[in-house]
Coordinates of C-alpha atoms and ligand atoms in Angstrom, one line a residue:
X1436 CA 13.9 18.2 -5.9
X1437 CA 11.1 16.4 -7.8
X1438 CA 11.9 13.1 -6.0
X1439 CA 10.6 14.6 -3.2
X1440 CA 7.2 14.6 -5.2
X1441 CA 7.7 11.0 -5.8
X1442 CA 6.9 10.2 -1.7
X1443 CA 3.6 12.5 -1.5
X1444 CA 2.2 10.8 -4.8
X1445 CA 2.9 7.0 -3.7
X1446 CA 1.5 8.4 0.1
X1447 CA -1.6 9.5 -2.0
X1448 CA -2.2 6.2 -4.0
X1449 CA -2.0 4.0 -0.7
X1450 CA -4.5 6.5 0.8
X1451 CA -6.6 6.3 -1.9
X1452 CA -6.4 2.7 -1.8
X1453 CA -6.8 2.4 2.0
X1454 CA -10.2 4.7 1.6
X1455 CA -11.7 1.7 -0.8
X1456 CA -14.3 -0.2 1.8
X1457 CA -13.4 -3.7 -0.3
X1458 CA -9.6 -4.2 -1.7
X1459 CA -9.9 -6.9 -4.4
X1460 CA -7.1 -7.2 -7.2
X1461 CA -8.5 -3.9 -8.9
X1462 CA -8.2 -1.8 -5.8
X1463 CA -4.5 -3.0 -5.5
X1464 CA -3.6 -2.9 -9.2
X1465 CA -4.9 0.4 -9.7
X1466 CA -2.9 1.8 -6.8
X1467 CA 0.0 -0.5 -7.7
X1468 CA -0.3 1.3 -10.7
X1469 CA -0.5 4.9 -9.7
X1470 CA 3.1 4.0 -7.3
X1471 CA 4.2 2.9 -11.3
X1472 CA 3.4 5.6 -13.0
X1473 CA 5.0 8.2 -10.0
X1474 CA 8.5 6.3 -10.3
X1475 CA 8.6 6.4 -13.7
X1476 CA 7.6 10.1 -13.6
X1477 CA 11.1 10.1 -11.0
X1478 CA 12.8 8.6 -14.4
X1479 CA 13.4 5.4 -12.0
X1480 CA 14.6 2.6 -14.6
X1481 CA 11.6 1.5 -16.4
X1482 CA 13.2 -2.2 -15.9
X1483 CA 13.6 -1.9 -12.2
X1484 CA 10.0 -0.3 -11.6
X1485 CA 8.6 -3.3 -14.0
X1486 CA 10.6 -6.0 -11.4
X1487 CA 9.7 -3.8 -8.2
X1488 CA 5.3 -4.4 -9.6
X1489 CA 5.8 -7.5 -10.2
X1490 CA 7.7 -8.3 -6.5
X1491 CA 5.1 -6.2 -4.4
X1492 CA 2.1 -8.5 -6.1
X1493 CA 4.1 -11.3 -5.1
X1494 CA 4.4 -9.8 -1.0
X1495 CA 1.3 -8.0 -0.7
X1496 CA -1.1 -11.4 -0.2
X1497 CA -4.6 -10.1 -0.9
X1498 CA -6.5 -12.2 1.7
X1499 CA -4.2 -10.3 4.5
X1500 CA -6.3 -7.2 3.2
X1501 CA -9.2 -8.3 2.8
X1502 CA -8.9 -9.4 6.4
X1503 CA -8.6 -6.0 7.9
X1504 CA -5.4 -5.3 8.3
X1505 CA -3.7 -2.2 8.4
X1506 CA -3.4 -2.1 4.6
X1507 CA -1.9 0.9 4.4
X1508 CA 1.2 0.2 6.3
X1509 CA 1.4 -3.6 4.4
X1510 CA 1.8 -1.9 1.2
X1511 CA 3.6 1.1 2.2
X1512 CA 6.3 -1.8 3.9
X1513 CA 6.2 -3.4 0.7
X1514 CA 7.2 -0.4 -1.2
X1515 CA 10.0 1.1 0.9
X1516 CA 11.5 -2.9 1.1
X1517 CA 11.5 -2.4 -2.6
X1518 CA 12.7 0.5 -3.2
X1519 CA 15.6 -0.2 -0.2
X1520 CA 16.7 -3.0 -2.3
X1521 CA 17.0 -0.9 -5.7
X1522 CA 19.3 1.1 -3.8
X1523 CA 21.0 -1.7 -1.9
X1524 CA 24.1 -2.6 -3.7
X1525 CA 24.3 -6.0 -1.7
X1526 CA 27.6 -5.2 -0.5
X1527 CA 29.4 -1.7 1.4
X1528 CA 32.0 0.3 -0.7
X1529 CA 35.6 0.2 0.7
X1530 CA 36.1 3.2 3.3
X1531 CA 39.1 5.0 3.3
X1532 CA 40.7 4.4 6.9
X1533 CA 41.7 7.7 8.9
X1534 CA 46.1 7.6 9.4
X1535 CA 46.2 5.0 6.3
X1536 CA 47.3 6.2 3.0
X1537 CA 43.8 5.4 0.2
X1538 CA 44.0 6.9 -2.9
X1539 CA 40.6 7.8 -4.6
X1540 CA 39.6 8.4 -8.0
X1541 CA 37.3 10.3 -9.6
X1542 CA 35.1 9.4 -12.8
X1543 CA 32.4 10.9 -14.9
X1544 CA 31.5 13.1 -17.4
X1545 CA 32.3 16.7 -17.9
X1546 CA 29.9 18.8 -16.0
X1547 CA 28.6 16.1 -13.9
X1548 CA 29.9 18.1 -10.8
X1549 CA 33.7 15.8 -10.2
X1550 CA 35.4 19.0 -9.4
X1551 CA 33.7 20.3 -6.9
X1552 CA 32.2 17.0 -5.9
X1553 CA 36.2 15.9 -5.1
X1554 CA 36.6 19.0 -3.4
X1555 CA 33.3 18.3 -1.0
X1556 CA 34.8 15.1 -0.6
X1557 CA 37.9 16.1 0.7
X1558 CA 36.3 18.7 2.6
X1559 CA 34.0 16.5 4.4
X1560 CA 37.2 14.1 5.4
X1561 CA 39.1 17.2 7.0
X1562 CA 36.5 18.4 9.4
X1563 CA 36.8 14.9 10.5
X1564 CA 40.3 14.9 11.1
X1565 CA 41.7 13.7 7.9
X1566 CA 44.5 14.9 6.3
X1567 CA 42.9 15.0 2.6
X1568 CA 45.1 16.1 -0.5
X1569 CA 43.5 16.9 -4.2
X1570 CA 45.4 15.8 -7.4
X1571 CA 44.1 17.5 -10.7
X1572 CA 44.3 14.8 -13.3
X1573 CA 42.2 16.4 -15.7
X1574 CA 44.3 17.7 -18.3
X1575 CA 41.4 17.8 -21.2
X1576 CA 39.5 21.0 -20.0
X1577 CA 41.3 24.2 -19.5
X1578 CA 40.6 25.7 -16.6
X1579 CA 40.0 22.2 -14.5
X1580 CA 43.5 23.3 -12.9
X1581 CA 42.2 26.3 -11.8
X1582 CA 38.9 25.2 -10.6
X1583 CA 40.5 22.6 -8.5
X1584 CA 43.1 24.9 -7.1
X1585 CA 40.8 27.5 -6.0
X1586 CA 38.0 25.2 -4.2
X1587 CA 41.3 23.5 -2.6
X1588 CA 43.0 27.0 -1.0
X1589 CA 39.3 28.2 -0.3
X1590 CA 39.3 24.8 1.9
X1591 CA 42.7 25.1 3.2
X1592 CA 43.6 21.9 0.8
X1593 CA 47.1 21.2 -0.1
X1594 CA 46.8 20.3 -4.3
X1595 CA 48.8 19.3 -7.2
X1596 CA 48.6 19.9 -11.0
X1597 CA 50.1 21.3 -13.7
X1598 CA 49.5 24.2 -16.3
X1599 CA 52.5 22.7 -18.7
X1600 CA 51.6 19.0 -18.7
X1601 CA 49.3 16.9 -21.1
X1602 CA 49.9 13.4 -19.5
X1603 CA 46.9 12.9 -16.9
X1604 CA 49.1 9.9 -15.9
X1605 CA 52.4 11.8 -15.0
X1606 CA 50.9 14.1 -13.1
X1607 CA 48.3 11.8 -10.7
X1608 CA 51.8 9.6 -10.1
X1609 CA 53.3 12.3 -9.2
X1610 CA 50.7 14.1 -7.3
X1611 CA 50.4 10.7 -5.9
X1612 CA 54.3 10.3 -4.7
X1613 CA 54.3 13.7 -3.0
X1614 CA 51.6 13.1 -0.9
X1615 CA 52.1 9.8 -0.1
X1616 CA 55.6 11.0 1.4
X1617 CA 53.7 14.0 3.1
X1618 CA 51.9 11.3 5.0
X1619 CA 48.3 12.1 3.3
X1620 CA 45.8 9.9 4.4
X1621 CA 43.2 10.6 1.7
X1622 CA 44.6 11.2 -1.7
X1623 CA 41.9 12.3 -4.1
X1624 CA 42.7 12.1 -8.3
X1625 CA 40.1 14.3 -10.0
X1626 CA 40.1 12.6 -13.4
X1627 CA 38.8 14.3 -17.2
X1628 CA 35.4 14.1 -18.3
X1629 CA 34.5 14.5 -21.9
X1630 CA 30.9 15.6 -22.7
X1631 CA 29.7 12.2 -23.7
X1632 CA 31.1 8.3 -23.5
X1633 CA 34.0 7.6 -26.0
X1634 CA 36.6 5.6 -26.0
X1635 CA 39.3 8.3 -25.3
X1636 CA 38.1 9.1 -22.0
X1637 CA 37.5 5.2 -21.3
X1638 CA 40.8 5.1 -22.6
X1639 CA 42.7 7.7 -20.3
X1640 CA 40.5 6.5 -17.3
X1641 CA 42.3 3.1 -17.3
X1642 CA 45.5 4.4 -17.8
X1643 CA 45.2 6.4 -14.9
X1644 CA 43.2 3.8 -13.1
X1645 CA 46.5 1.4 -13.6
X1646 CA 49.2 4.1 -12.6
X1647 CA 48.2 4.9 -9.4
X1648 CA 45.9 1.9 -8.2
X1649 CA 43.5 3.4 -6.4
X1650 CA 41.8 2.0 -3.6
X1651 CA 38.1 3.2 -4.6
X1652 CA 37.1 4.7 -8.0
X1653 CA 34.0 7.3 -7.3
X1654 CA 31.3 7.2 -10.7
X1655 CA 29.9 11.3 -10.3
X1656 CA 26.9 11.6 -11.6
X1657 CA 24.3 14.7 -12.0
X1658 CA 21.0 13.9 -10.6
X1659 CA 19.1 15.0 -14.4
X1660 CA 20.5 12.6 -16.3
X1661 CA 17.4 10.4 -16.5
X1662 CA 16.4 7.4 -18.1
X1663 CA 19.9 7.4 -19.7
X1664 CA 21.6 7.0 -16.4
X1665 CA 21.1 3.0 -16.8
X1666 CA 23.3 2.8 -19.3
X1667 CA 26.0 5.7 -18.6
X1668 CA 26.6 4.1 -15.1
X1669 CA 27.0 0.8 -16.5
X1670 CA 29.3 2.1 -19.6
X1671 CA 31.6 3.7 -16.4
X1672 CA 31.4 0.2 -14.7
X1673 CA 33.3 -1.7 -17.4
X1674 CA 36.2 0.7 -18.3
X1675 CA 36.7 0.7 -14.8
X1676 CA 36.1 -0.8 -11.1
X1677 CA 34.0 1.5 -10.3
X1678 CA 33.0 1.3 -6.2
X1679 CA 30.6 3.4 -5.3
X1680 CA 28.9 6.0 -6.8
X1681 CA 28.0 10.0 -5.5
X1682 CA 24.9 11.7 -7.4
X1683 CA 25.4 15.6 -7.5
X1684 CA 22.6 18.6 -7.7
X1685 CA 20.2 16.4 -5.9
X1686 CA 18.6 20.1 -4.8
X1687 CA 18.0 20.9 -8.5
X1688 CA 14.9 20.1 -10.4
X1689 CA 16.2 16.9 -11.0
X1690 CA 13.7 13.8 -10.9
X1691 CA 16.6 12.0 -9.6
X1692 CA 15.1 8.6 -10.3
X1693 CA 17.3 7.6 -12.8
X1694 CA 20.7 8.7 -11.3
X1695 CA 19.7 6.2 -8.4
X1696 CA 19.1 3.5 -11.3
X1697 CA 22.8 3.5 -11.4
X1698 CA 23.4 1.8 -8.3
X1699 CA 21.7 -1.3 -9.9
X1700 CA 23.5 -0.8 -13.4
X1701 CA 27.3 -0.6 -11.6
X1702 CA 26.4 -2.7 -8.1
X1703 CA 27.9 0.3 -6.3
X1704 CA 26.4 1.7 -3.3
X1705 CA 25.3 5.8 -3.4
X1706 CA 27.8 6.9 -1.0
X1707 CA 27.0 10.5 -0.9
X1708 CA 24.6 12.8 -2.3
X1709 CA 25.5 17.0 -3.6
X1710 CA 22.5 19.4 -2.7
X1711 CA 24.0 22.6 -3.8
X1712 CA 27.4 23.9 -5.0
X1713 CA 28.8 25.1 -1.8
X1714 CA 31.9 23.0 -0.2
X1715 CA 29.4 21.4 3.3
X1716 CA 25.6 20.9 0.7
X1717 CA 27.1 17.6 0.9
X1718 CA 25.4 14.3 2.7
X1719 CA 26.2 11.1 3.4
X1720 CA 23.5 8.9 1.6
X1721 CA 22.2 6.2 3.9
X1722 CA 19.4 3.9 2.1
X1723 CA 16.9 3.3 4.5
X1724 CA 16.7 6.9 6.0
X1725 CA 16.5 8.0 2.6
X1726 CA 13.3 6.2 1.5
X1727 CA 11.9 7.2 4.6
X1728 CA 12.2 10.8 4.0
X1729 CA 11.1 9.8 0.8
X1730 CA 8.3 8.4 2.1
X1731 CA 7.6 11.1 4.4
X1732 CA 8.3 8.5 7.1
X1733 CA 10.8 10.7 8.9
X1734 CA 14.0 10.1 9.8
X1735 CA 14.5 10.6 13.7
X1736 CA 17.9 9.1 13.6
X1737 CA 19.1 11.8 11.2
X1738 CA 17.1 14.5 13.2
X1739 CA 19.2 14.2 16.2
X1740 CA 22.2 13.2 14.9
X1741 CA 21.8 17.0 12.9
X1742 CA 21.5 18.4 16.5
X1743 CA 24.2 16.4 18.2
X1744 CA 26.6 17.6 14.8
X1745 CA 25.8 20.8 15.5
X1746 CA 25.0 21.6 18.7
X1747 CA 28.9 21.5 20.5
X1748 CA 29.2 18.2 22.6
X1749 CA 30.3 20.4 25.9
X1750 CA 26.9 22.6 25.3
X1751 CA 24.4 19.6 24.7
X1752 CA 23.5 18.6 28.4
X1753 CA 22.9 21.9 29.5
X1754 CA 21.1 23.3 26.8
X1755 CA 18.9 20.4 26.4
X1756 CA 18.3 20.4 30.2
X1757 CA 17.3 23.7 30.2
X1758 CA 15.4 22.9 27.5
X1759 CA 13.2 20.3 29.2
X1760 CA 13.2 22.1 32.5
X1761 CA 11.1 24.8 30.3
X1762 CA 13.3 28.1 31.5
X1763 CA 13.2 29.5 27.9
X1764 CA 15.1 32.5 27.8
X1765 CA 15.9 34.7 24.9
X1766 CA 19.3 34.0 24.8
X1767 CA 18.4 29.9 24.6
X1768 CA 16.7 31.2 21.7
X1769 CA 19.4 33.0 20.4
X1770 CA 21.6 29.7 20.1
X1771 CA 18.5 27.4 19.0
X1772 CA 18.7 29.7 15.7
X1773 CA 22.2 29.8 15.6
X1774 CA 21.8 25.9 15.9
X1775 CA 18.8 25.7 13.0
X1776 CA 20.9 28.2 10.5
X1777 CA 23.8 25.7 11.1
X1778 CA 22.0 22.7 10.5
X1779 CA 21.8 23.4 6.6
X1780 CA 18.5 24.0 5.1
X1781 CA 15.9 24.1 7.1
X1782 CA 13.5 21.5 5.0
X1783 CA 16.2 19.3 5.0
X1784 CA 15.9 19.1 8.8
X1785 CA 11.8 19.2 8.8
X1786 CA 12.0 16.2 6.2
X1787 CA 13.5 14.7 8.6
X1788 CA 10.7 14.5 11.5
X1789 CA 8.3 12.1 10.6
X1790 CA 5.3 12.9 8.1
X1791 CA 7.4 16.0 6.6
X1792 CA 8.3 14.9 3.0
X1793 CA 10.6 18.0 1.4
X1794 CA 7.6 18.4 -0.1
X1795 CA 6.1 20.3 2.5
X1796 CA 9.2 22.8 2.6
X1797 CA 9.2 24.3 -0.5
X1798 CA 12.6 25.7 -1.5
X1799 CA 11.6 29.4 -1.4
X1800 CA 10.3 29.3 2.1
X1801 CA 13.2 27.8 3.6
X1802 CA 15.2 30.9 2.2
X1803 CA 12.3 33.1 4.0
X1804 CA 12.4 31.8 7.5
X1805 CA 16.2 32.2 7.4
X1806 CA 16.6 35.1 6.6
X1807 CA 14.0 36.0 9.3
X1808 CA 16.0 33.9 11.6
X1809 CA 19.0 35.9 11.0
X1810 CA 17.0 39.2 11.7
X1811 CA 15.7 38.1 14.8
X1812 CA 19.2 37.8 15.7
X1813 CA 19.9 41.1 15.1
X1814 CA 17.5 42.6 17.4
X1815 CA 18.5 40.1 19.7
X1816 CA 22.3 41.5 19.5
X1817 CA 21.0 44.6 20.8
X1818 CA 20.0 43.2 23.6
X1819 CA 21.2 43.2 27.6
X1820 CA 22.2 40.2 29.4
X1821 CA 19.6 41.2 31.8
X1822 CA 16.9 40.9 29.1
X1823 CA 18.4 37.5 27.2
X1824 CA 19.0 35.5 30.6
X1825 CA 15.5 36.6 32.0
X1826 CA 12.4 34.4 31.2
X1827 CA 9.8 37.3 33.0
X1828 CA 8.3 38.9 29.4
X1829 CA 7.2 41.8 31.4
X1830 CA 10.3 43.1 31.3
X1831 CA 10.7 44.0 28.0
X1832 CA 8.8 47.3 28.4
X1833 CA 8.1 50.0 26.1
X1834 CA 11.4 51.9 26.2
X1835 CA 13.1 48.4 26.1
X1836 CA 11.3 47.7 22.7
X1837 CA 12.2 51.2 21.0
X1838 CA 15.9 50.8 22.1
X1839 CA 16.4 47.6 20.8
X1840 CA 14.5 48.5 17.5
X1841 CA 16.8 51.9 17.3
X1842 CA 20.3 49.4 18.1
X1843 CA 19.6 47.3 15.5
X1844 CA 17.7 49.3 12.6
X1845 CA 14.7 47.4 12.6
X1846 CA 10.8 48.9 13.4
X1847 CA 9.3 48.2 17.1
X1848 CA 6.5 46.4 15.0
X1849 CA 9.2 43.9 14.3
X1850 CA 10.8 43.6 17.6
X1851 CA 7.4 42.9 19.3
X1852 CA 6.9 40.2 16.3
X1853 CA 10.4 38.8 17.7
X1854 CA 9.3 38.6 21.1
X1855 CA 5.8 37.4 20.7
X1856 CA 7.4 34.4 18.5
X1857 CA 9.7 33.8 21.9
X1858 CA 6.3 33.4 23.6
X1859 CA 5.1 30.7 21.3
X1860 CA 8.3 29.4 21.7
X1861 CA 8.8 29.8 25.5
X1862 CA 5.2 28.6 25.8
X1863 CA 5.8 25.0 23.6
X1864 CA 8.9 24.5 25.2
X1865 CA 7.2 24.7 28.8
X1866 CA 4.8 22.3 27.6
X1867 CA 7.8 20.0 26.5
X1868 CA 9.3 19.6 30.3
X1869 CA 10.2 16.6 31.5
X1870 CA 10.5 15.0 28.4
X1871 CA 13.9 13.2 28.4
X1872 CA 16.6 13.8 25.4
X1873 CA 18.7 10.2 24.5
X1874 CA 22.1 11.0 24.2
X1875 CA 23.4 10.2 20.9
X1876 CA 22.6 6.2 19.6
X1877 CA 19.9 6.2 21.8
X1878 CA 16.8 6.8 19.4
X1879 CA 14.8 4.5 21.0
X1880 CA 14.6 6.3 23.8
X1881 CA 13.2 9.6 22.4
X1882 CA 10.3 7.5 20.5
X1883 CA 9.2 6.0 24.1
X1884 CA 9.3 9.5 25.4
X1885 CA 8.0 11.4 22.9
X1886 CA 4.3 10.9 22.5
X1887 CA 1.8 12.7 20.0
X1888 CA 0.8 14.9 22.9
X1889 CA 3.9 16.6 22.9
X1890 CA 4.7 16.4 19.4
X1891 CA 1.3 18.2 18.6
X1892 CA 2.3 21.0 20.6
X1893 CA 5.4 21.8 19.3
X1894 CA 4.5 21.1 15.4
X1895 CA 3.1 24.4 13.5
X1896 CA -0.8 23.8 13.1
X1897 CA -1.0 23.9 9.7
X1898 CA 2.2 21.3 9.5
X1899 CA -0.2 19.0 11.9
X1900 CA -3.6 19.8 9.3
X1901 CA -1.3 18.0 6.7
X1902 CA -0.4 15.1 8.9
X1903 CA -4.1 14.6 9.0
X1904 CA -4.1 16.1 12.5
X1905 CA -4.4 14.7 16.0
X1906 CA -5.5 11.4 14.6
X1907 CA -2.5 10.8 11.3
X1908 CA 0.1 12.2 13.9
X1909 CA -0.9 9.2 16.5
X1910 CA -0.7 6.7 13.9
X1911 CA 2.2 7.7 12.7
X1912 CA 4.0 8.0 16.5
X1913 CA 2.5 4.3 16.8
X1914 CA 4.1 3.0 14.0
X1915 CA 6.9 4.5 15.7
X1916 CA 6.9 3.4 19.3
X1917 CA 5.3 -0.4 18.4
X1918 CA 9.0 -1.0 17.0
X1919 CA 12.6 -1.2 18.6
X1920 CA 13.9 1.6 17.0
X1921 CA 12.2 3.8 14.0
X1922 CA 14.3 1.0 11.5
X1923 CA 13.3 -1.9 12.7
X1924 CA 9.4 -1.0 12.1
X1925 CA 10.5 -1.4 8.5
X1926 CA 12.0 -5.0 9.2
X1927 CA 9.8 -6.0 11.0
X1928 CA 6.2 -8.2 10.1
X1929 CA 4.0 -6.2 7.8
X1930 CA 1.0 -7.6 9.9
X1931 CA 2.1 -6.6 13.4
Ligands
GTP2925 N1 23.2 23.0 -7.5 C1 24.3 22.2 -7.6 N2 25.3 22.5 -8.4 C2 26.4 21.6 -8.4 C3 26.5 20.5 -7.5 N3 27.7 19.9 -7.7 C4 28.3 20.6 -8.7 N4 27.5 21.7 -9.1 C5 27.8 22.7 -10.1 O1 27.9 22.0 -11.4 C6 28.8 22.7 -12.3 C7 29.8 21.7 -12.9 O2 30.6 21.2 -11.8 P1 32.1 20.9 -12.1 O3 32.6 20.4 -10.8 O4 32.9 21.9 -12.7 O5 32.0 19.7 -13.1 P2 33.0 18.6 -13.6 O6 32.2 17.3 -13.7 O7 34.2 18.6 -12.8 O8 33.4 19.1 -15.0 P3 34.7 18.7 -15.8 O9 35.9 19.0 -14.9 O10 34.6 19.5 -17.0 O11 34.6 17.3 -16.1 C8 29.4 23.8 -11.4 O12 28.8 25.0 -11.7 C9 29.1 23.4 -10.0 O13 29.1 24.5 -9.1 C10 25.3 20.3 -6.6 O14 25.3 19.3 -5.8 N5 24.3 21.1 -6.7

């Protein structure tokens, strides 16, 4: 996504600025200027990036600079408190309680991704317990049935709609009644969109809006709207109480910018983000991790909560044990990929650590190392227990090698690449023991532990050459572990 761009363009001005021996006002405009110009390139709200200059000039005090100060991290503060409270609505949405009826409705224009956003929705909810049901509403395209109805029996979702009726409102009541008596704690009403605003569709909305009352109305919104978002958000806003908004195709080309302009033009928080059109490229949108990734700040919070999701709760301890004690066996390796291919993209997860914007993932590498991932695999399923549980690599001897290549199709050339990337990995991991693993919600924990030294080691080189090496990887671990947690570096005083 080219909001990913945004963060290594606003990282280069504040370097560039921090190079300057003397900042005066010219040093600071110009790079002030340069963050402009890269939001505005994002399609950010020309209003809101005009209000976010003119509040940085008023934080940033000049003779704080001048004094020597870590300038860098005094602006870059300034920046992500600004751009944390374009995306702050103020206030949380209303969230749907688990075992209590809420009805939820869906608004925004035709193609914006409702559909299968509703369907995400409601898919998200029933890995968590829920007990989600879909109502098509949408009455205006042909075929929105249909979409609707297959996403929902793909996900095991019960539905409601109808081929026969016109009335959006007839059939959301009585979508509605059924599963309110089939004891439904998340009813979702998937409403019409109509290619651009008019009053019909306004219209219809609050119709609908006033049969079935719903709890929280969802704005859907594609991510390439641009500079027009503004005013589409806030057109959505006063037909109807809109709540909070979800922006879809986030993994696009998309500058993105002006889709999250629309949390200041409806005062509805970005509850949820789409990055791609399968059921689970779905993410809960939290503001300040966000702009950190942004940023390339990392997100360590996010990081291990992506392991604890994915690694099973009764498997954690001992594989991250095993882990630190450094035995690093090939079948520990087997499950780390299993664990990486389950954890979604693998840039998303990088842009997570800090210093890794997206940017330094590009989208057709991630597809690369995955499906390298998945043929490492392979060869490993033609492996013994004997050679998965054993950590002595002169076992796997010559004849080993050409049975495993003949089992599983693949050349002894690659199998020896396979095992010589367990050494790096065995090797990085042994240099990793002792290092202690919080259990989930404690992060603070892993930023005492973790120090460069270890991070060094276990980052690809040429990932560490863009951090700027030993040196950029220590200031950014110091930014770090000076703070309570990774958030509260960002609350705390710009000067410390
Ligand atoms: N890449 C990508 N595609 C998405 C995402 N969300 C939706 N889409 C795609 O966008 C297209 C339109 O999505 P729909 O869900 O049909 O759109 P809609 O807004 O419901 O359209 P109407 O029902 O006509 O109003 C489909 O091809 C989806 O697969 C996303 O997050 N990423």
């Amino acid at each position: 996504m080219v909001l990913a761009q945004l963060g290594g363009s606003i990282s280069r001005a504040l370097q560039q600025m921090s190079n300057a021996t003397i900042i005066d006002e010219t040093v600071l405009n110009s790079c002030l200027n340069e963050i402009v110009r890269a939001l505005l390139q994002a399609d950010v709200n020309i209003r809101l990036v005009s209000e976010m200059q003119k509040n940085i000039k008023k934080i940033v005090n000049l003779d704080d600079l001048a004094a020597g100060h870590n300038k860098r991290k005094i602006i870059q503060q300034a920046v992500f408190n600004e751009l944390c409270k374009m995306l702050d609505a103020g206030k949380p949405s209303f969230t749907p309680k688990k075992g209590k009826t809420s009805v939820v409705m869906f608004v925004g224009l035709q193609g914006s991704g409702k559909t299968t956003t509703c369907t995400k929705y409601a898919y998200y909810h029933q890995k968590k317990g829920w007990k989600p049901a879909l109502v098509c509403a949408d009455t205006f395209r042909a075929g929105a049935f249909d979409q609707l109805k297959q996403n929902a029996t793909k996900a095991k979702i019960p539905f409601y709609g109808s081929y026969m009726e016109s009335d959006p409102v007839k059939i959301a009541v009585e979508g509605l009644e059924r599963f309110k008596k089939e004891n439904c704690d998340l009813i979702i009403i998937d409403t019409s969109g109509r290619h651009k605003q008019e009053a019909a569709l306004f219209e219809e909305m609050r119709q609908v809006s006033e049969a079935t009352k719903p709890d929280l109305i969802i704005f859907v919104m594609d991510s390439s709207i641009g500079q027009a978002a503004f005013d589409q958000a806030q057109a959505f806003k006063q037909s109807v109480a809109v709540g909070a908004v979800i922006i879809t195709k986030m993994d696009g080309h998309a500058k993105g910018g002006g889709a999250l302009s629309a949390v200041a033009a409806t005062k509805s928080p970005v509850i949820f983000i789409g990055t791609g059109e399968h059921m689970d490229e779905f993410e809960v949108f939290d503001v300040k991790p966000f702009v950190s990734r942004l940023l390339g700040m990392g997100d360590w919070s996010g990081f291990m909560d992506k392991i604890h999701e994915v690694v099973p709760m009764d498997q954690q301890p001992e594989l991250l044990q095993k882990l630190t004690e450094g035995t690093f066996t090939l079948r520990i390796m087997y499950e780390q990929f299993q664990n990486i291919l389950k954890m979604g993209p693998i840039g998303q997860v990088f842009s997570m650590l800090p210093g890794f914007s997206a940017e330094l993932m590009p989208k057709g590498r991630e597809k690369e190392s995955q499906a390298k991932l998945k043929r490492y695999m392979t060869m490993m399923d033609s492996m013994t227990n004997e050679e998965l549980d054993s950590s002595n690599p002169k076992l796997m001897n010559e004849s080993r090698v050409m049975r495993i290549a003949r089992g599983s199709g693949r050349s002894v050339r690659e199998v020896m690449e396979m095992l010589e990337e367990y050494k790096r990995l065995a090797k990085m991991w042994s240099k990793m023991k002792g290092l202690k693993i919080p259990k989930k919600g404690e992060m603070s924990a892993l930023s005492r532990n973790m120090n460069a030294q270890h991070m060094s080691k276990i980052l690809p080189p040429q990932m560490l050459k863009q951090i700027g090496g030993m040196g950029g990887l220590q200031n950014l671990m110091k930014q770090m572990g000076g703070s309570k947690d990774m958030m509260g570096m960002f609350g705390g005083s710009a000067a410390d």
